[in-house]
């Protein structure tokens, strides 16, 4: 774990928190409001926000760590896209499908969650690959 790793960890943490806010706090906010029985009210959820931050710190660290262990000497952009797809296939898609099975969530909301968070994983993969790209040759 070097300086590049810790910089990438911080950048991905910030990008993931911001992206999650856009996805869940903006794009899906109205959908979630209609499902008030499935979620804590905002005022009740507020004291738990530090756990959300902790979760994203862990997610970002693991994301960067896994990428850093598998990065190849190949073009960084396709690697980032491939990594984002792999993470979405490993986490986003199955997680929301499992939630759909056990929680009475409308299918349209689940589809939006998968698409929006899947796009976020692609963006995070590209950012990580960009941060780990080889230095430019003089």
Short mmCIF file of N, CA, C and O in Angstrom, two decimals:
data_model
loop_
_atom_site.label_atom_id
_atom_site.label_comp_id
_atom_site.label_asym_id
_atom_site.label_seq_id
_atom_site.Cartn_x
_atom_site.Cartn_y
_atom_site.Cartn_z
N UNK A 1 0.85 -1.18 0.00
CA UNK A 1 0.00 0.00 0.00
C UNK A 1 0.89 1.24 0.00
O UNK A 1 1.55 1.51 0.98
N UNK A 2 0.87 1.92 -1.11
CA UNK A 2 1.72 3.08 -1.27
C UNK A 2 0.88 4.35 -1.35
O UNK A 2 -0.35 4.31 -1.16
N UNK A 3 1.54 5.45 -1.64
CA UNK A 3 0.88 6.75 -1.73
C UNK A 3 -0.24 6.74 -2.78
O UNK A 3 -1.32 7.27 -2.55
N UNK A 4 0.03 6.11 -3.92
CA UNK A 4 -0.96 6.03 -4.99
C UNK A 4 -2.23 5.34 -4.49
O UNK A 4 -3.35 5.77 -4.78
N UNK A 5 -2.06 4.27 -3.72
CA UNK A 5 -3.20 3.53 -3.18
C UNK A 5 -4.06 4.42 -2.28
O UNK A 5 -5.28 4.48 -2.42
N UNK A 6 -3.41 5.14 -1.36
CA UNK A 6 -4.18 5.97 -0.43
C UNK A 6 -4.84 7.16 -1.12
O UNK A 6 -5.97 7.52 -0.77
N UNK A 7 -4.18 7.72 -2.10
CA UNK A 7 -4.81 8.80 -2.88
C UNK A 7 -6.03 8.26 -3.62
O UNK A 7 -7.10 8.87 -3.60
N UNK A 8 -5.86 7.11 -4.26
CA UNK A 8 -6.99 6.50 -4.98
C UNK A 8 -8.13 6.17 -4.02
O UNK A 8 -9.31 6.36 -4.35
N UNK A 9 -7.80 5.68 -2.84
CA UNK A 9 -8.82 5.34 -1.84
C UNK A 9 -9.64 6.58 -1.49
O UNK A 9 -10.88 6.53 -1.49
N UNK A 10 -8.98 7.68 -1.23
CA UNK A 10 -9.70 8.92 -0.88
C UNK A 10 -10.54 9.41 -2.06
O UNK A 10 -11.71 9.78 -1.89
N UNK A 11 -9.95 9.40 -3.26
CA UNK A 11 -10.68 9.87 -4.44
C UNK A 11 -11.91 9.00 -4.69
O UNK A 11 -13.01 9.52 -4.94
N UNK A 12 -11.75 7.70 -4.61
CA UNK A 12 -12.89 6.80 -4.84
C UNK A 12 -13.93 6.94 -3.74
O UNK A 12 -15.13 6.92 -4.01
N UNK A 13 -13.50 7.12 -2.51
CA UNK A 13 -14.46 7.35 -1.42
C UNK A 13 -15.32 8.58 -1.73
O UNK A 13 -16.55 8.53 -1.65
N UNK A 14 -14.69 9.68 -2.09
CA UNK A 14 -15.42 10.92 -2.37
C UNK A 14 -16.33 10.72 -3.58
O UNK A 14 -17.51 11.10 -3.55
N UNK A 15 -15.81 10.11 -4.64
CA UNK A 15 -16.61 9.89 -5.85
C UNK A 15 -17.79 8.97 -5.57
O UNK A 15 -18.90 9.18 -6.07
N UNK A 16 -17.55 7.93 -4.75
CA UNK A 16 -18.62 6.98 -4.44
C UNK A 16 -19.70 7.63 -3.59
O UNK A 16 -20.90 7.43 -3.83
N UNK A 17 -19.29 8.40 -2.60
CA UNK A 17 -20.29 9.10 -1.77
C UNK A 17 -21.11 10.06 -2.63
O UNK A 17 -22.34 10.11 -2.53
N UNK A 18 -20.42 10.84 -3.47
CA UNK A 18 -21.11 11.79 -4.34
C UNK A 18 -22.02 11.06 -5.32
O UNK A 18 -23.19 11.45 -5.52
N UNK A 19 -21.51 9.99 -5.92
CA UNK A 19 -22.31 9.22 -6.87
C UNK A 19 -23.52 8.57 -6.22
O UNK A 19 -24.61 8.56 -6.78
N UNK A 20 -23.33 8.07 -5.02
CA UNK A 20 -24.46 7.47 -4.30
C UNK A 20 -25.50 8.51 -3.93
O UNK A 20 -26.71 8.22 -3.96
N UNK A 21 -25.05 9.71 -3.59
CA UNK A 21 -26.00 10.78 -3.32
C UNK A 21 -26.81 11.09 -4.57
O UNK A 21 -28.04 11.23 -4.52
N UNK A 22 -26.14 11.19 -5.72
CA UNK A 22 -26.85 11.48 -6.97
C UNK A 22 -27.84 10.36 -7.27
O UNK A 22 -29.01 10.63 -7.58
N UNK A 23 -27.39 9.11 -7.17
CA UNK A 23 -28.26 7.98 -7.50
C UNK A 23 -29.42 7.87 -6.53
O UNK A 23 -30.59 7.84 -6.93
N UNK A 24 -29.11 7.79 -5.23
CA UNK A 24 -30.16 7.49 -4.26
C UNK A 24 -30.83 8.72 -3.67
O UNK A 24 -32.01 8.67 -3.31
N UNK A 25 -30.09 9.82 -3.56
CA UNK A 25 -30.66 11.04 -2.98
C UNK A 25 -31.35 11.94 -3.98
O UNK A 25 -32.17 12.77 -3.61
N UNK A 26 -31.03 11.77 -5.27
CA UNK A 26 -31.63 12.62 -6.30
C UNK A 26 -32.45 11.79 -7.27
O UNK A 26 -33.67 11.94 -7.35
N UNK A 27 -31.79 10.91 -8.03
CA UNK A 27 -32.48 10.17 -9.09
C UNK A 27 -33.57 9.23 -8.57
O UNK A 27 -34.61 9.08 -9.20
N UNK A 28 -33.32 8.59 -7.44
CA UNK A 28 -34.30 7.63 -6.89
C UNK A 28 -35.10 8.18 -5.71
O UNK A 28 -35.93 7.47 -5.16
N UNK A 29 -34.86 9.43 -5.35
CA UNK A 29 -35.51 10.01 -4.17
C UNK A 29 -37.03 9.90 -4.24
O UNK A 29 -37.67 9.45 -3.28
N UNK A 30 -37.61 10.28 -5.36
CA UNK A 30 -39.08 10.24 -5.47
C UNK A 30 -39.60 8.80 -5.40
O UNK A 30 -40.65 8.54 -4.80
N UNK A 31 -38.87 7.88 -6.01
CA UNK A 31 -39.27 6.47 -5.94
C UNK A 31 -39.24 5.97 -4.49
O UNK A 31 -40.15 5.27 -4.06
N UNK A 32 -38.20 6.34 -3.77
CA UNK A 32 -38.07 5.91 -2.37
C UNK A 32 -39.14 6.56 -1.48
O UNK A 32 -39.64 5.93 -0.55
N UNK A 33 -39.48 7.80 -1.78
CA UNK A 33 -40.51 8.50 -0.99
C UNK A 33 -41.84 7.76 -1.06
O UNK A 33 -42.57 7.70 -0.07
N UNK A 34 -42.14 7.19 -2.20
CA UNK A 34 -43.39 6.43 -2.36
C UNK A 34 -43.37 5.11 -1.59
O UNK A 34 -44.39 4.47 -1.43
N UNK A 35 -42.19 4.70 -1.14
CA UNK A 35 -42.03 3.42 -0.43
C UNK A 35 -41.67 3.66 1.03
O UNK A 35 -40.83 2.96 1.60
N UNK A 36 -42.31 4.63 1.64
CA UNK A 36 -41.93 5.04 2.99
C UNK A 36 -41.99 3.90 4.01
O UNK A 36 -41.25 3.91 4.98
N UNK A 37 -42.82 2.91 3.78
CA UNK A 37 -42.91 1.79 4.70
C UNK A 37 -41.69 0.87 4.66
O UNK A 37 -41.49 0.06 5.56
N UNK A 38 -40.86 1.00 3.63
CA UNK A 38 -39.70 0.12 3.49
C UNK A 38 -38.41 0.76 4.00
O UNK A 38 -37.40 0.07 4.14
N UNK A 39 -38.43 2.06 4.24
CA UNK A 39 -37.21 2.77 4.62
C UNK A 39 -37.44 3.61 5.87
O UNK A 39 -38.56 4.03 6.15
N UNK A 40 -36.36 3.87 6.59
CA UNK A 40 -36.45 4.78 7.73
C UNK A 40 -36.77 6.17 7.22
O UNK A 40 -36.26 6.58 6.18
N UNK A 41 -37.55 6.93 7.97
CA UNK A 41 -37.72 8.35 7.62
C UNK A 41 -36.36 9.05 7.70
O UNK A 41 -35.48 8.65 8.48
N UNK A 42 -36.17 10.10 6.89
CA UNK A 42 -34.87 10.79 6.84
C UNK A 42 -34.41 11.23 8.22
O UNK A 42 -33.23 11.07 8.56
N UNK A 43 -35.30 11.75 9.04
CA UNK A 43 -34.91 12.21 10.38
C UNK A 43 -34.43 11.05 11.25
O UNK A 43 -33.49 11.19 12.02
N UNK A 44 -35.07 9.90 11.11
CA UNK A 44 -34.66 8.73 11.89
C UNK A 44 -33.36 8.13 11.37
O UNK A 44 -32.56 7.56 12.13
N UNK A 45 -33.10 8.27 10.07
CA UNK A 45 -31.89 7.70 9.46
C UNK A 45 -30.66 8.55 9.74
O UNK A 45 -29.54 8.04 9.73
N UNK A 46 -30.86 9.83 9.98
CA UNK A 46 -29.73 10.77 10.15
C UNK A 46 -28.69 10.31 11.18
O UNK A 46 -27.49 10.38 10.91
N UNK A 47 -29.09 9.82 12.36
CA UNK A 47 -28.07 9.40 13.34
C UNK A 47 -27.22 8.21 12.86
O UNK A 47 -26.14 7.98 13.38
N UNK A 48 -27.71 7.48 11.86
CA UNK A 48 -26.97 6.34 11.34
C UNK A 48 -26.01 6.72 10.21
O UNK A 48 -25.29 5.87 9.70
N UNK A 49 -26.01 7.98 9.81
CA UNK A 49 -25.17 8.42 8.69
C UNK A 49 -23.69 8.08 8.86
O UNK A 49 -23.04 7.71 7.88
N UNK A 50 -23.13 8.18 10.07
CA UNK A 50 -21.72 7.76 10.21
C UNK A 50 -21.47 6.32 9.76
O UNK A 50 -20.40 6.01 9.24
N UNK A 51 -22.45 5.44 9.92
CA UNK A 51 -22.30 4.08 9.43
C UNK A 51 -22.27 4.04 7.90
O UNK A 51 -21.57 3.21 7.30
N UNK A 52 -23.02 4.94 7.27
CA UNK A 52 -22.99 5.05 5.81
C UNK A 52 -21.60 5.49 5.35
O UNK A 52 -21.06 4.95 4.39
N UNK A 53 -21.03 6.45 6.06
CA UNK A 53 -19.69 6.92 5.74
C UNK A 53 -18.68 5.78 5.93
O UNK A 53 -17.84 5.52 5.05
N UNK A 54 -18.77 5.07 7.06
CA UNK A 54 -17.88 3.95 7.31
C UNK A 54 -18.00 2.89 6.22
O UNK A 54 -17.00 2.37 5.73
N UNK A 55 -19.22 2.58 5.82
CA UNK A 55 -19.43 1.59 4.77
C UNK A 55 -18.74 2.02 3.47
O UNK A 55 -18.08 1.21 2.80
N UNK A 56 -18.84 3.30 3.13
CA UNK A 56 -18.22 3.79 1.90
C UNK A 56 -16.70 3.85 2.01
O UNK A 56 -16.00 3.67 1.01
N UNK A 57 -16.19 4.10 3.20
CA UNK A 57 -14.73 4.04 3.40
C UNK A 57 -14.25 2.62 3.13
O UNK A 57 -13.26 2.40 2.42
N UNK A 58 -14.96 1.64 3.67
CA UNK A 58 -14.59 0.24 3.47
C UNK A 58 -14.74 -0.15 2.00
O UNK A 58 -13.85 -0.78 1.41
N UNK A 59 -15.86 0.22 1.39
CA UNK A 59 -16.09 -0.09 -0.02
C UNK A 59 -14.98 0.48 -0.90
O UNK A 59 -14.43 -0.22 -1.76
N UNK A 60 -14.66 1.76 -0.69
CA UNK A 60 -13.65 2.42 -1.52
C UNK A 60 -12.28 1.76 -1.35
O UNK A 60 -11.57 1.53 -2.34
N UNK A 61 -11.91 1.45 -0.12
CA UNK A 61 -10.63 0.80 0.13
C UNK A 61 -10.55 -0.56 -0.53
O UNK A 61 -9.55 -0.91 -1.16
N UNK A 62 -11.61 -1.34 -0.39
CA UNK A 62 -11.62 -2.68 -1.00
C UNK A 62 -11.61 -2.58 -2.53
O UNK A 62 -10.91 -3.34 -3.21
N UNK A 63 -12.35 -1.64 -3.07
CA UNK A 63 -12.43 -1.43 -4.52
C UNK A 63 -11.04 -1.15 -5.08
O UNK A 63 -10.59 -1.80 -6.04
N UNK A 64 -10.35 -0.19 -4.48
CA UNK A 64 -9.01 0.19 -4.94
C UNK A 64 -8.02 -0.95 -4.71
O UNK A 64 -7.18 -1.23 -5.56
N UNK A 65 -8.12 -1.61 -3.58
CA UNK A 65 -7.21 -2.71 -3.25
C UNK A 65 -7.33 -3.82 -4.30
O UNK A 65 -6.32 -4.31 -4.81
N UNK A 66 -8.54 -4.22 -4.61
CA UNK A 66 -8.74 -5.29 -5.58
C UNK A 66 -8.19 -4.87 -6.95
O UNK A 66 -7.49 -5.63 -7.61
N UNK A 67 -8.51 -3.63 -7.36
CA UNK A 67 -8.00 -3.16 -8.65
C UNK A 67 -6.46 -3.14 -8.64
O UNK A 67 -5.83 -3.61 -9.60
N UNK A 68 -5.87 -2.63 -7.59
CA UNK A 68 -4.42 -2.49 -7.53
C UNK A 68 -3.71 -3.85 -7.60
O UNK A 68 -2.58 -3.93 -8.06
N UNK A 69 -4.36 -4.89 -7.15
CA UNK A 69 -3.76 -6.23 -7.16
C UNK A 69 -3.89 -6.88 -8.54
O UNK A 69 -3.16 -7.82 -8.84
N UNK A 70 -4.80 -6.41 -9.38
CA UNK A 70 -5.02 -7.06 -10.67
C UNK A 70 -4.73 -6.20 -11.87
O UNK A 70 -4.94 -6.64 -13.00
N UNK A 71 -4.24 -4.99 -11.66
CA UNK A 71 -3.98 -4.10 -12.78
C UNK A 71 -2.92 -4.70 -13.70
O UNK A 71 -1.97 -5.32 -13.23
N UNK A 72 -3.14 -4.59 -14.99
CA UNK A 72 -2.23 -5.15 -15.97
C UNK A 72 -1.57 -4.03 -16.76
O UNK A 72 -2.04 -2.90 -16.75
N UNK A 73 -0.52 -4.36 -17.47
CA UNK A 73 0.12 -3.36 -18.33
C UNK A 73 -0.62 -3.37 -19.67
O UNK A 73 -0.13 -3.87 -20.67
N UNK A 74 -1.81 -2.87 -19.64
CA UNK A 74 -2.69 -2.77 -20.79
C UNK A 74 -3.34 -1.39 -20.74
O UNK A 74 -3.22 -0.70 -19.72
N UNK A 75 -4.02 -0.96 -21.80
CA UNK A 75 -4.66 0.36 -21.75
C UNK A 75 -5.59 0.50 -20.54
O UNK A 75 -6.37 -0.40 -20.23
N UNK A 76 -5.46 1.64 -19.86
CA UNK A 76 -6.17 1.82 -18.59
C UNK A 76 -7.67 1.93 -18.75
O UNK A 76 -8.43 1.43 -17.92
N UNK A 77 -8.16 2.58 -19.80
CA UNK A 77 -9.61 2.79 -19.94
C UNK A 77 -10.38 1.47 -20.07
O UNK A 77 -11.34 1.25 -19.30
N UNK A 78 -9.98 0.57 -20.97
CA UNK A 78 -10.70 -0.72 -21.02
C UNK A 78 -10.59 -1.51 -19.71
O UNK A 78 -11.54 -2.19 -19.32
N UNK A 79 -9.45 -1.40 -19.04
CA UNK A 79 -9.31 -2.08 -17.75
C UNK A 79 -10.31 -1.53 -16.74
O UNK A 79 -10.91 -2.28 -15.97
N UNK A 80 -10.45 -0.21 -16.70
CA UNK A 80 -11.38 0.41 -15.76
C UNK A 80 -12.82 0.01 -16.05
O UNK A 80 -13.59 -0.27 -15.12
N UNK A 81 -13.18 -0.01 -17.32
CA UNK A 81 -14.54 -0.41 -17.70
C UNK A 81 -14.77 -1.87 -17.33
O UNK A 81 -15.80 -2.22 -16.74
N UNK A 82 -13.79 -2.72 -17.66
CA UNK A 82 -13.91 -4.15 -17.33
C UNK A 82 -14.06 -4.36 -15.83
O UNK A 82 -14.89 -5.14 -15.36
N UNK A 83 -13.26 -3.61 -15.06
CA UNK A 83 -13.32 -3.73 -13.60
C UNK A 83 -14.68 -3.27 -13.08
O UNK A 83 -15.28 -3.93 -12.23
N UNK A 84 -15.18 -2.15 -13.59
CA UNK A 84 -16.50 -1.67 -13.17
C UNK A 84 -17.59 -2.68 -13.47
O UNK A 84 -18.49 -2.91 -12.65
N UNK A 85 -17.52 -3.30 -14.64
CA UNK A 85 -18.50 -4.34 -15.00
C UNK A 85 -18.39 -5.53 -14.05
O UNK A 85 -19.40 -6.04 -13.56
N UNK A 86 -17.16 -5.95 -13.78
CA UNK A 86 -16.96 -7.10 -12.88
C UNK A 86 -17.53 -6.82 -11.49
O UNK A 86 -18.20 -7.68 -10.90
N UNK A 87 -17.28 -5.62 -10.97
CA UNK A 87 -17.79 -5.28 -9.64
C UNK A 87 -19.32 -5.21 -9.67
O UNK A 87 -19.98 -5.69 -8.73
N UNK A 88 -19.89 -4.65 -10.73
CA UNK A 88 -21.35 -4.60 -10.83
C UNK A 88 -21.93 -6.01 -10.88
O UNK A 88 -22.96 -6.29 -10.24
N UNK A 89 -21.29 -6.91 -11.62
CA UNK A 89 -21.78 -8.29 -11.70
C UNK A 89 -21.62 -9.03 -10.38
O UNK A 89 -22.40 -9.93 -10.07
N UNK A 90 -20.62 -8.65 -9.62
CA UNK A 90 -20.36 -9.31 -8.34
C UNK A 90 -21.21 -8.73 -7.21
O UNK A 90 -21.56 -9.46 -6.27
N UNK A 91 -21.55 -7.46 -7.29
CA UNK A 91 -22.21 -6.80 -6.16
C UNK A 91 -23.57 -6.20 -6.51
O UNK A 91 -24.58 -6.62 -5.95
N UNK A 92 -23.60 -5.25 -7.39
CA UNK A 92 -24.80 -4.46 -7.64
C UNK A 92 -25.96 -5.33 -8.12
O UNK A 92 -27.05 -5.33 -7.52
N UNK A 93 -25.77 -6.04 -9.20
CA UNK A 93 -26.87 -6.79 -9.80
C UNK A 93 -27.39 -7.88 -8.87
O UNK A 93 -28.60 -7.91 -8.57
N UNK A 94 -26.54 -8.76 -8.33
CA UNK A 94 -27.10 -9.77 -7.44
C UNK A 94 -27.69 -9.22 -6.16
O UNK A 94 -28.70 -9.72 -5.67
N UNK A 95 -27.09 -8.16 -5.61
CA UNK A 95 -27.61 -7.60 -4.36
C UNK A 95 -29.03 -7.07 -4.54
O UNK A 95 -29.93 -7.38 -3.75
N UNK A 96 -29.25 -6.28 -5.59
CA UNK A 96 -30.60 -5.74 -5.80
C UNK A 96 -31.59 -6.83 -6.19
O UNK A 96 -32.78 -6.75 -5.83
N UNK A 97 -31.15 -7.86 -6.89
CA UNK A 97 -32.06 -8.97 -7.20
C UNK A 97 -32.44 -9.72 -5.93
O UNK A 97 -33.61 -10.09 -5.76
N UNK A 98 -31.48 -9.93 -5.05
CA UNK A 98 -31.79 -10.59 -3.77
C UNK A 98 -32.74 -9.73 -2.94
O UNK A 98 -33.72 -10.23 -2.37
N UNK A 99 -32.47 -8.42 -2.86
CA UNK A 99 -33.38 -7.53 -2.14
C UNK A 99 -34.78 -7.60 -2.73
O UNK A 99 -35.77 -7.57 -2.00
N UNK A 100 -34.88 -7.68 -4.05
CA UNK A 100 -36.18 -7.75 -4.71
C UNK A 100 -36.95 -9.00 -4.29
O UNK A 100 -38.16 -8.97 -4.10
N UNK A 101 -36.22 -10.09 -4.08
CA UNK A 101 -36.86 -11.34 -3.67
C UNK A 101 -37.40 -11.23 -2.24
O UNK A 101 -38.49 -11.71 -1.95
N UNK A 102 -36.67 -10.57 -1.34
CA UNK A 102 -37.03 -10.58 0.07
C UNK A 102 -37.73 -9.31 0.53
O UNK A 102 -38.25 -9.27 1.65
N UNK A 103 -37.78 -8.28 -0.29
CA UNK A 103 -38.39 -7.02 0.10
C UNK A 103 -39.39 -6.62 -0.98
O UNK A 103 -39.08 -6.71 -2.17
N UNK A 104 -40.58 -6.16 -0.60
CA UNK A 104 -41.59 -5.83 -1.62
C UNK A 104 -41.26 -4.52 -2.36
O UNK A 104 -41.97 -3.52 -2.25
N UNK A 105 -40.20 -4.57 -3.13
CA UNK A 105 -39.74 -3.41 -3.90
C UNK A 105 -40.31 -3.52 -5.31
O UNK A 105 -40.24 -4.61 -5.90
N UNK A 106 -40.84 -2.45 -5.86
CA UNK A 106 -41.33 -2.51 -7.25
C UNK A 106 -40.19 -2.84 -8.22
O UNK A 106 -39.06 -2.34 -8.08
N UNK A 107 -40.48 -3.66 -9.20
CA UNK A 107 -39.48 -4.07 -10.18
C UNK A 107 -38.86 -2.90 -10.91
O UNK A 107 -37.66 -2.91 -11.23
N UNK A 108 -39.65 -1.86 -11.20
CA UNK A 108 -39.12 -0.70 -11.91
C UNK A 108 -38.05 0.01 -11.07
O UNK A 108 -37.05 0.49 -11.61
N UNK A 109 -38.26 0.07 -9.76
CA UNK A 109 -37.27 0.71 -8.88
C UNK A 109 -36.00 -0.13 -8.84
O UNK A 109 -34.88 0.40 -8.92
N UNK A 110 -36.13 -1.44 -8.77
CA UNK A 110 -34.97 -2.33 -8.77
C UNK A 110 -34.19 -2.17 -10.08
O UNK A 110 -32.96 -2.09 -10.06
N UNK A 111 -34.89 -2.09 -11.19
CA UNK A 111 -34.22 -1.91 -12.48
C UNK A 111 -33.44 -0.59 -12.49
O UNK A 111 -32.29 -0.55 -12.94
N UNK A 112 -34.03 0.47 -11.95
CA UNK A 112 -33.33 1.76 -11.88
C UNK A 112 -32.11 1.67 -10.96
O UNK A 112 -31.05 2.21 -11.28
N UNK A 113 -32.26 0.99 -9.84
CA UNK A 113 -31.13 0.83 -8.92
C UNK A 113 -29.97 0.12 -9.63
O UNK A 113 -28.82 0.53 -9.52
N UNK A 114 -30.30 -0.94 -10.33
CA UNK A 114 -29.26 -1.71 -11.03
C UNK A 114 -28.60 -0.87 -12.11
O UNK A 114 -27.37 -0.83 -12.21
N UNK A 115 -29.39 -0.19 -12.91
CA UNK A 115 -28.83 0.62 -14.00
C UNK A 115 -28.00 1.77 -13.44
O UNK A 115 -26.85 1.97 -13.84
N UNK A 116 -28.56 2.54 -12.51
CA UNK A 116 -27.85 3.72 -12.00
C UNK A 116 -26.59 3.34 -11.21
O UNK A 116 -25.53 3.92 -11.41
N UNK A 117 -26.70 2.35 -10.33
CA UNK A 117 -25.51 1.93 -9.58
C UNK A 117 -24.52 1.20 -10.48
O UNK A 117 -23.31 1.25 -10.25
N UNK A 118 -25.01 0.52 -11.51
CA UNK A 118 -24.13 -0.10 -12.47
C UNK A 118 -23.30 0.94 -13.22
O UNK A 118 -22.09 0.78 -13.41
N UNK A 119 -23.95 2.02 -13.62
CA UNK A 119 -23.23 3.12 -14.26
C UNK A 119 -22.21 3.73 -13.30
O UNK A 119 -21.08 4.03 -13.69
N UNK A 120 -22.60 3.88 -12.04
CA UNK A 120 -21.67 4.40 -11.04
C UNK A 120 -20.45 3.49 -10.92
O UNK A 120 -19.32 3.98 -10.82
N UNK A 121 -20.64 2.17 -10.96
CA UNK A 121 -19.49 1.25 -10.88
C UNK A 121 -18.56 1.43 -12.08
O UNK A 121 -17.33 1.37 -11.93
N UNK A 122 -19.13 1.64 -13.25
CA UNK A 122 -18.30 1.89 -14.44
C UNK A 122 -17.48 3.16 -14.26
O UNK A 122 -16.28 3.18 -14.56
N UNK A 123 -18.11 4.20 -13.76
CA UNK A 123 -17.41 5.47 -13.54
C UNK A 123 -16.30 5.28 -12.51
O UNK A 123 -15.17 5.73 -12.70
N UNK A 124 -16.60 4.60 -11.41
CA UNK A 124 -15.59 4.36 -10.38
C UNK A 124 -14.44 3.50 -10.90
O UNK A 124 -13.28 3.74 -10.57
N UNK A 125 -14.76 2.51 -11.73
CA UNK A 125 -13.71 1.69 -12.33
C UNK A 125 -12.80 2.51 -13.23
O UNK A 125 -11.57 2.36 -13.19
N UNK A 126 -13.39 3.39 -14.01
CA UNK A 126 -12.59 4.24 -14.90
C UNK A 126 -11.73 5.22 -14.09
O UNK A 126 -10.55 5.42 -14.40
N UNK A 127 -12.29 5.80 -13.04
CA UNK A 127 -11.51 6.71 -12.19
C UNK A 127 -10.33 5.96 -11.57
O UNK A 127 -9.20 6.46 -11.57
N UNK A 128 -10.58 4.77 -11.06
CA UNK A 128 -9.52 3.99 -10.43
C UNK A 128 -8.44 3.65 -11.45
O UNK A 128 -7.24 3.79 -11.17
N UNK A 129 -8.85 3.21 -12.63
CA UNK A 129 -7.87 2.87 -13.67
C UNK A 129 -7.07 4.11 -14.08
O UNK A 129 -5.86 4.02 -14.32
N UNK A 130 -7.74 5.24 -14.15
CA UNK A 130 -7.05 6.49 -14.49
C UNK A 130 -5.98 6.80 -13.44
O UNK A 130 -4.86 7.17 -13.77
N UNK A 131 -6.33 6.64 -12.18
CA UNK A 131 -5.37 6.92 -11.11
C UNK A 131 -4.21 5.93 -11.11
O UNK A 131 -3.12 6.27 -10.64
N UNK A 132 -4.44 4.73 -11.61
CA UNK A 132 -3.39 3.71 -11.65
C UNK A 132 -2.72 3.59 -13.03
O UNK A 132 -1.90 2.71 -13.23
N UNK A 133 -3.06 4.47 -13.95
CA UNK A 133 -2.45 4.39 -15.29
C UNK A 133 -0.95 4.58 -15.18
O UNK A 133 -0.46 5.26 -14.28
N UNK A 134 -0.23 4.01 -16.13
CA UNK A 134 1.23 4.18 -16.09
C UNK A 134 1.59 5.64 -16.37
O UNK A 134 0.87 6.35 -17.06
N UNK A 135 2.71 6.09 -15.83
CA UNK A 135 3.13 7.47 -16.08
C UNK A 135 3.41 7.69 -17.58
O UNK A 135 3.82 6.77 -18.27
N UNK A 136 3.12 8.90 -18.02
CA UNK A 136 3.37 9.25 -19.43
C UNK A 136 4.86 9.19 -19.73
O UNK A 136 5.68 9.57 -18.91
N UNK A 137 5.17 8.70 -20.92
CA UNK A 137 6.58 8.63 -21.32
C UNK A 137 7.01 9.99 -21.89
O UNK A 137 6.26 10.58 -22.67
N UNK A 138 8.22 10.44 -21.57
CA UNK A 138 8.69 11.73 -22.09
C UNK A 138 9.02 11.65 -23.57
O UNK A 138 9.26 10.68 -24.15
#
